PDB file of C-alpha atoms in Angstrom:
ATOM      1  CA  UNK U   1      -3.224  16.131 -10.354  1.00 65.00           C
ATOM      2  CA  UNK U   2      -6.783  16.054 -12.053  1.00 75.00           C
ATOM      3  CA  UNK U   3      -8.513  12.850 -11.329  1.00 85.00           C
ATOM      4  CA  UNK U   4      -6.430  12.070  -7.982  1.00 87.00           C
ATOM      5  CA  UNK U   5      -7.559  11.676  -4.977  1.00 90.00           C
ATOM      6  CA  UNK U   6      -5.099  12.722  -1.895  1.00 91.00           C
ATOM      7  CA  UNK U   7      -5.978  11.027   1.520  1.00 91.00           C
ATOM      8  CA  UNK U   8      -4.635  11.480   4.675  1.00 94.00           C
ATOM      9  CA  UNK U   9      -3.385   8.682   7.086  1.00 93.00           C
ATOM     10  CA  UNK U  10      -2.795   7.919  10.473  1.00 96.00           C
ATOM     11  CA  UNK U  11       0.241   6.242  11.263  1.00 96.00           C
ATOM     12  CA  UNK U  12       2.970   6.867  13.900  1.00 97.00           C
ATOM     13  CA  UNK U  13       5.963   8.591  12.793  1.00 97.00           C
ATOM     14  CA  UNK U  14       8.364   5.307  13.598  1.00 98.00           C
ATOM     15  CA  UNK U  15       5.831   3.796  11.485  1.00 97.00           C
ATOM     16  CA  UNK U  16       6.264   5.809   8.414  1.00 97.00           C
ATOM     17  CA  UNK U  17      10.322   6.239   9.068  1.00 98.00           C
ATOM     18  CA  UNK U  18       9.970   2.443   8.946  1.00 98.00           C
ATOM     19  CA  UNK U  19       8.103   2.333   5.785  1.00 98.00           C
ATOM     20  CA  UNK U  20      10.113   4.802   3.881  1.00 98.00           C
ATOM     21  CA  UNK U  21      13.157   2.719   5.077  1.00 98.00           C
ATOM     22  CA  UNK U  22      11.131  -0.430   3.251  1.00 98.00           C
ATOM     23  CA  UNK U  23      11.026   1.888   0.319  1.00 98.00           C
ATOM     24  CA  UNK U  24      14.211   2.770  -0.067  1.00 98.00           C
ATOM     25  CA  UNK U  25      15.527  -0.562   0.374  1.00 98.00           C
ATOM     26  CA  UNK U  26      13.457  -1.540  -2.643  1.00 98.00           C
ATOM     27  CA  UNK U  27      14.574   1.574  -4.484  1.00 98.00           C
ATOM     28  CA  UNK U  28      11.134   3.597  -4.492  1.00 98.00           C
ATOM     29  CA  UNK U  29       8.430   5.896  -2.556  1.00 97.00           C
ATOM     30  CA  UNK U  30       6.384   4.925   0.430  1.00 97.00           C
ATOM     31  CA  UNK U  31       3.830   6.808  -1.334  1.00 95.00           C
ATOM     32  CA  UNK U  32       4.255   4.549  -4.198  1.00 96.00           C
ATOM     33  CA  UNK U  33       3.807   0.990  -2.342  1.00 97.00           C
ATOM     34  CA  UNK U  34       0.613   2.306  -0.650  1.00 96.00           C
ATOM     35  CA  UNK U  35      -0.515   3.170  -4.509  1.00 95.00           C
ATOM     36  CA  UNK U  36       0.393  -0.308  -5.208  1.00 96.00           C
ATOM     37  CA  UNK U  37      -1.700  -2.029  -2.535  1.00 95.00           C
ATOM     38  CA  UNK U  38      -4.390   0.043  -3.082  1.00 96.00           C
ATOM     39  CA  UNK U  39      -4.304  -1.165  -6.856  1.00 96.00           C
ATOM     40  CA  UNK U  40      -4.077  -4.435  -6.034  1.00 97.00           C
ATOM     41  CA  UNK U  41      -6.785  -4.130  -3.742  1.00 95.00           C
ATOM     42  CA  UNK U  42      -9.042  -2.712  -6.323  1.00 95.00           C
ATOM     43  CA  UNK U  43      -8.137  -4.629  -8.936  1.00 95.00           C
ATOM     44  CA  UNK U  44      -7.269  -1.374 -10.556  1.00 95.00           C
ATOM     45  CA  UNK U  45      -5.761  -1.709 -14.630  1.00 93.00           C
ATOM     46  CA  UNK U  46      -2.794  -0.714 -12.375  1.00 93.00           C
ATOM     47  CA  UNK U  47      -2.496  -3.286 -10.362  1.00 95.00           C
ATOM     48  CA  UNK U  48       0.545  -5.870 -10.565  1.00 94.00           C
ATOM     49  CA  UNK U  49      -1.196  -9.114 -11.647  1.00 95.00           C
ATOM     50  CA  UNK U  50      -3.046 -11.694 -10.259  1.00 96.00           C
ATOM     51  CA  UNK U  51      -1.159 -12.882  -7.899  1.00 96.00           C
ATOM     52  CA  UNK U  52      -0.805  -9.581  -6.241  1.00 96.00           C
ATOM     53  CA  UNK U  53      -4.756  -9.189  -6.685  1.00 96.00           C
ATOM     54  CA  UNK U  54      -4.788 -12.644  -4.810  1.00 96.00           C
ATOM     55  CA  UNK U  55      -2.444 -11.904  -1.957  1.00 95.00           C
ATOM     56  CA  UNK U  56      -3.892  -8.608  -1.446  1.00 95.00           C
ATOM     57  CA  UNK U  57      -7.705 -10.030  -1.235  1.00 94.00           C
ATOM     58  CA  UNK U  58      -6.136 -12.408   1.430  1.00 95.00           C
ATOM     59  CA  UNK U  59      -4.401  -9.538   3.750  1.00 93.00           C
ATOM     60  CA  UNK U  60      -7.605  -8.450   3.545  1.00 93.00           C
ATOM     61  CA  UNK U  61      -9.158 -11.430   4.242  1.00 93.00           C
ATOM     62  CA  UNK U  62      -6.576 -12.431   7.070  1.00 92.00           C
ATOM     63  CA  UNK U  63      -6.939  -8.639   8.956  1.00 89.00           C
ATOM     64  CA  UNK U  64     -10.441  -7.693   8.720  1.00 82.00           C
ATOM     65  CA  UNK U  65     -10.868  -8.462  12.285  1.00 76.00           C
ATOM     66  CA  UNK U  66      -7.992  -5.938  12.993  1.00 77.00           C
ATOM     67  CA  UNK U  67      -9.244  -2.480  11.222  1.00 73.00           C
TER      68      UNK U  67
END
């Protein structure tokens, strides 16, 4: 996909089981939640509002000590 970029992450395979079992359960992609907190995060045009903006920023806010 032109324009994309495709990163690579680091996350423990119970880890992603347990996110694509998230997905599912909401009837998507794991892939596709990560794109949406990214969004969010970035206040992309993509993003899902401004709440989500908001409760991203303070995720964020509430884990920098943790990354």
């Amino acid at each position: 996909e032109q324009g994309m970029k495709h990163i690579k992450l680091n996350v423990s395979e119970q880890d992603w089981e347990n996110l694509k079992q998230i997905a599912q359960d909401h009837e998507t992609k794991a892939n596709r939640i990560l794109e949406k907190i990214i969004f969010d995060l970035t206040c992309s045009i993509e993003s899902g509002g401004s709440d989500e903006r908001d409760f991203a920023a303070l995720w964020l806010s509430r884990s920098r000590y943790n990354l």
